[in-house]
Amino acid sequence: EPITMKKYELEIRHPQHLSEQDAEALGLFESTEILSQFDAINWRRQLVSQLEMNGAITSFTVTDTATQQCLRLSLNAYSDSDQLAFKLDSDIEIVTPQKNLFGLITLKNKDYVAFKQLSLGQARAYLNHFLDGQLDTLKDSYKTTLEKPKQT
């Protein structure tokens, strides 16, 4: 039995795509091809175009054809640092127990794995986890960010 490589749908939205419908659906790829596509993007240039086009978006959306789970990396043009910053959104569900005020009832809080501020390296690493089906790694990283006290 040859192992059939998982296929992923890839959609890239460039700053000149004014609406989400304009994003390019690039077809189906194996995970290594998805990573090559990600690496082939000149993110700095995208950032410049985004700023020029005032609030335009660059996003890289990958959908697992088997599970229909989806992960989107978008470039945050208005990051505080001069490093590239990415936002990650996904429909990877995570359920966190949360006690109410008196600790009597535990509510289950439904949430989705997301990160507001990732470096290019982190964004690529998380993309790689997603492609490797290591969703638990993503969930654990997300839980860690939840546990950090909010910076004021």
mmCIF file of C-alpha atoms in Angstrom:
data_model
loop_
_atom_site.group_PDB
_atom_site.id
_atom_site.type_symbol
_atom_site.label_atom_id
_atom_site.label_comp_id
_atom_site.label_asym_id
_atom_site.label_seq_id
_atom_site.Cartn_x
_atom_site.Cartn_y
_atom_site.Cartn_z
ATOM 1 C CA GLU A 1 0.000 0.000 0.000
ATOM 2 C CA PRO A 2 1.641 3.261 -1.006
ATOM 3 C CA ILE A 3 1.051 5.963 1.556
ATOM 4 C CA THR A 4 -0.955 8.696 -0.080
ATOM 5 C CA MET A 5 0.382 12.042 0.956
ATOM 6 C CA LYS A 6 -2.154 14.309 2.541
ATOM 7 C CA LYS A 7 -3.307 17.115 0.330
ATOM 8 C CA TYR A 8 -3.906 20.676 1.389
ATOM 9 C CA GLU A 9 -5.790 23.451 -0.321
ATOM 10 C CA LEU A 10 -3.832 26.662 -0.478
ATOM 11 C CA GLU A 11 -5.210 30.143 -0.845
ATOM 12 C CA ILE A 12 -3.054 33.235 -0.878
ATOM 13 C CA ARG A 13 -4.448 36.705 -0.574
ATOM 14 C CA HIS A 14 -2.160 39.544 -1.644
ATOM 15 C CA PRO A 15 -2.592 43.211 -0.725
ATOM 16 C CA GLN A 16 -3.976 43.982 -4.181
ATOM 17 C CA HIS A 17 -6.819 41.524 -3.569
ATOM 18 C CA LEU A 18 -9.352 43.906 -2.201
ATOM 19 C CA SER A 19 -11.838 41.327 -1.026
ATOM 20 C CA GLU A 20 -11.444 37.825 0.286
ATOM 21 C CA GLN A 21 -13.148 36.501 -2.860
ATOM 22 C CA ASP A 22 -10.185 37.772 -4.877
ATOM 23 C CA ALA A 23 -7.721 35.551 -3.049
ATOM 24 C CA GLU A 24 -5.948 33.086 -5.302
ATOM 25 C CA ALA A 25 -6.982 29.506 -4.789
ATOM 26 C CA LEU A 26 -3.777 27.827 -5.869
ATOM 27 C CA GLY A 27 -4.988 24.238 -5.792
ATOM 28 C CA LEU A 28 -3.974 21.139 -3.878
ATOM 29 C CA PHE A 29 -0.485 20.540 -2.547
ATOM 30 C CA GLU A 30 1.449 18.180 -0.348
ATOM 31 C CA SER A 31 2.860 19.574 2.876
ATOM 32 C CA THR A 32 6.401 20.090 1.549
ATOM 33 C CA GLU A 33 5.008 22.085 -1.386
ATOM 34 C CA ILE A 34 2.975 24.227 0.996
ATOM 35 C CA LEU A 35 6.132 25.073 2.941
ATOM 36 C CA SER A 36 7.980 25.926 -0.284
ATOM 37 C CA GLN A 37 5.147 28.255 -1.268
ATOM 38 C CA PHE A 38 5.325 29.925 2.127
ATOM 39 C CA ASP A 39 9.096 30.335 1.824
ATOM 40 C CA ALA A 40 8.818 31.685 -1.707
ATOM 41 C CA ILE A 41 6.812 34.702 -0.604
ATOM 42 C CA ASN A 42 8.778 37.873 -0.124
ATOM 43 C CA TRP A 43 7.045 38.836 3.109
ATOM 44 C CA ARG A 44 8.942 42.135 3.431
ATOM 45 C CA ARG A 45 7.684 43.215 0.018
ATOM 46 C CA GLN A 46 4.165 42.154 0.983
ATOM 47 C CA LEU A 47 4.463 44.278 4.100
ATOM 48 C CA VAL A 48 5.503 47.322 2.077
ATOM 49 C CA SER A 49 2.559 46.850 -0.327
ATOM 50 C CA GLN A 50 0.217 46.416 2.604
ATOM 51 C CA LEU A 51 1.301 49.695 4.133
ATOM 52 C CA GLU A 52 1.109 51.448 0.765
ATOM 53 C CA MET A 53 -2.395 50.121 0.233
ATOM 54 C CA ASN A 54 -3.433 51.171 3.694
ATOM 55 C CA GLY A 55 -4.894 48.269 5.594
ATOM 56 C CA ALA A 56 -4.677 45.722 2.803
ATOM 57 C CA ILE A 57 -4.127 42.126 3.860
ATOM 58 C CA THR A 58 -1.683 39.385 2.994
ATOM 59 C CA SER A 59 -2.843 35.979 4.143
ATOM 60 C CA PHE A 60 -1.799 32.399 3.595
ATOM 61 C CA THR A 61 -4.624 29.948 4.199
ATOM 62 C CA VAL A 62 -4.153 26.191 4.299
ATOM 63 C CA THR A 63 -7.030 23.719 4.524
ATOM 64 C CA ASP A 64 -6.523 20.046 5.301
ATOM 65 C CA THR A 65 -8.667 18.284 2.695
ATOM 66 C CA ALA A 66 -9.117 15.238 4.945
ATOM 67 C CA THR A 67 -10.362 17.048 8.053
ATOM 68 C CA GLN A 68 -11.408 20.371 6.487
ATOM 69 C CA GLN A 69 -9.455 22.055 9.257
ATOM 70 C CA CYS A 70 -8.005 25.344 8.325
ATOM 71 C CA LEU A 71 -5.115 27.521 9.420
ATOM 72 C CA ARG A 72 -4.551 31.092 8.259
ATOM 73 C CA LEU A 73 -1.419 33.152 8.687
ATOM 74 C CA SER A 74 -1.773 36.847 7.997
ATOM 75 C CA LEU A 75 0.837 39.534 8.034
ATOM 76 C CA ASN A 76 0.318 42.162 10.692
ATOM 77 C CA ALA A 77 1.370 45.409 9.026
ATOM 78 C CA TYR A 78 0.920 47.444 12.163
ATOM 79 C CA SER A 79 3.259 45.566 14.431
ATOM 80 C CA ASP A 80 5.265 47.536 16.989
ATOM 81 C CA SER A 81 8.543 45.951 16.070
ATOM 82 C CA ASP A 82 10.501 46.248 12.846
ATOM 83 C CA GLN A 83 10.434 42.458 12.597
ATOM 84 C CA LEU A 84 7.776 40.771 10.523
ATOM 85 C CA ALA A 85 4.780 39.847 12.645
ATOM 86 C CA PHE A 86 2.126 37.286 11.835
ATOM 87 C CA LYS A 87 -1.310 36.601 13.178
ATOM 88 C CA LEU A 88 -2.508 32.999 13.168
ATOM 89 C CA ASP A 89 -6.172 32.023 13.084
ATOM 90 C CA SER A 90 -7.508 28.503 12.894
ATOM 91 C CA ASP A 91 -10.603 26.447 13.439
ATOM 92 C CA ILE A 92 -8.645 24.060 15.662
ATOM 93 C CA GLU A 93 -10.970 23.774 18.589
ATOM 94 C CA ILE A 94 -9.774 23.792 22.135
ATOM 95 C CA VAL A 95 -11.885 23.307 25.232
ATOM 96 C CA THR A 96 -10.658 24.817 28.464
ATOM 97 C CA PRO A 97 -12.371 24.187 31.781
ATOM 98 C CA GLN A 98 -13.097 27.410 33.593
ATOM 99 C CA LYS A 99 -14.320 27.705 37.148
ATOM 100 C CA ASN A 100 -16.837 30.375 37.934
ATOM 101 C CA LEU A 101 -16.490 33.005 40.636
ATOM 102 C CA PHE A 102 -16.965 30.673 43.592
ATOM 103 C CA GLY A 103 -15.183 27.757 42.014
ATOM 104 C CA LEU A 104 -18.378 25.746 42.175
ATOM 105 C CA ILE A 105 -19.147 25.086 38.570
ATOM 106 C CA THR A 106 -16.673 24.289 35.888
ATOM 107 C CA LEU A 107 -17.744 25.655 32.579
ATOM 108 C CA LYS A 108 -16.267 24.372 29.411
ATOM 109 C CA ASN A 109 -14.965 27.238 27.385
ATOM 110 C CA LYS A 110 -14.812 26.626 23.658
ATOM 111 C CA ASP A 111 -12.058 28.459 21.903
ATOM 112 C CA TYR A 112 -9.950 28.232 18.778
ATOM 113 C CA VAL A 113 -6.178 28.162 18.498
ATOM 114 C CA ALA A 114 -4.978 31.647 17.540
ATOM 115 C CA PHE A 115 -1.885 33.774 18.033
ATOM 116 C CA LYS A 116 -1.656 37.539 17.646
ATOM 117 C CA GLN A 117 2.063 38.073 17.336
ATOM 118 C CA LEU A 118 4.370 35.501 15.771
ATOM 119 C CA SER A 119 7.750 35.929 14.163
ATOM 120 C CA LEU A 120 8.322 34.563 10.667
ATOM 121 C CA GLY A 121 10.115 31.566 12.221
ATOM 122 C CA GLN A 122 7.300 30.843 14.664
ATOM 123 C CA ALA A 123 4.673 31.258 11.977
ATOM 124 C CA ARG A 124 6.521 28.769 9.783
ATOM 125 C CA ALA A 125 6.994 26.341 12.687
ATOM 126 C CA TYR A 126 3.271 26.440 13.527
ATOM 127 C CA LEU A 127 2.399 25.975 9.871
ATOM 128 C CA ASN A 128 4.685 22.959 9.869
ATOM 129 C CA HIS A 129 2.995 21.489 12.979
ATOM 130 C CA PHE A 130 -0.351 21.905 11.261
ATOM 131 C CA LEU A 131 0.909 20.158 8.123
ATOM 132 C CA ASP A 132 2.385 17.345 10.238
ATOM 133 C CA GLY A 133 -0.957 16.916 11.981
ATOM 134 C CA GLN A 134 0.624 17.906 15.290
ATOM 135 C CA LEU A 135 -2.453 19.751 16.434
ATOM 136 C CA ASP A 136 -1.724 18.981 20.083
ATOM 137 C CA THR A 137 1.516 20.924 19.843
ATOM 138 C CA LEU A 138 -0.430 23.914 18.544
ATOM 139 C CA LYS A 139 -3.048 23.530 21.277
ATOM 140 C CA ASP A 140 -0.374 23.323 23.975
ATOM 141 C CA SER A 141 1.391 26.449 22.688
ATOM 142 C CA TYR A 142 -1.926 28.244 22.652
ATOM 143 C CA LYS A 143 -2.748 27.150 26.207
ATOM 144 C CA THR A 144 0.633 28.472 27.324
ATOM 145 C CA THR A 145 -0.184 31.912 25.927
ATOM 146 C CA LEU A 146 -3.490 31.866 27.809
ATOM 147 C CA GLU A 147 -1.758 31.180 31.096
ATOM 148 C CA LYS A 148 0.560 34.149 30.800
ATOM 149 C CA PRO A 149 -0.608 37.139 32.797
ATOM 150 C CA LYS A 150 -1.929 39.871 30.528
ATOM 151 C CA GLN A 151 0.598 42.603 29.870
ATOM 152 C CA THR A 152 -0.762 46.007 30.737
#
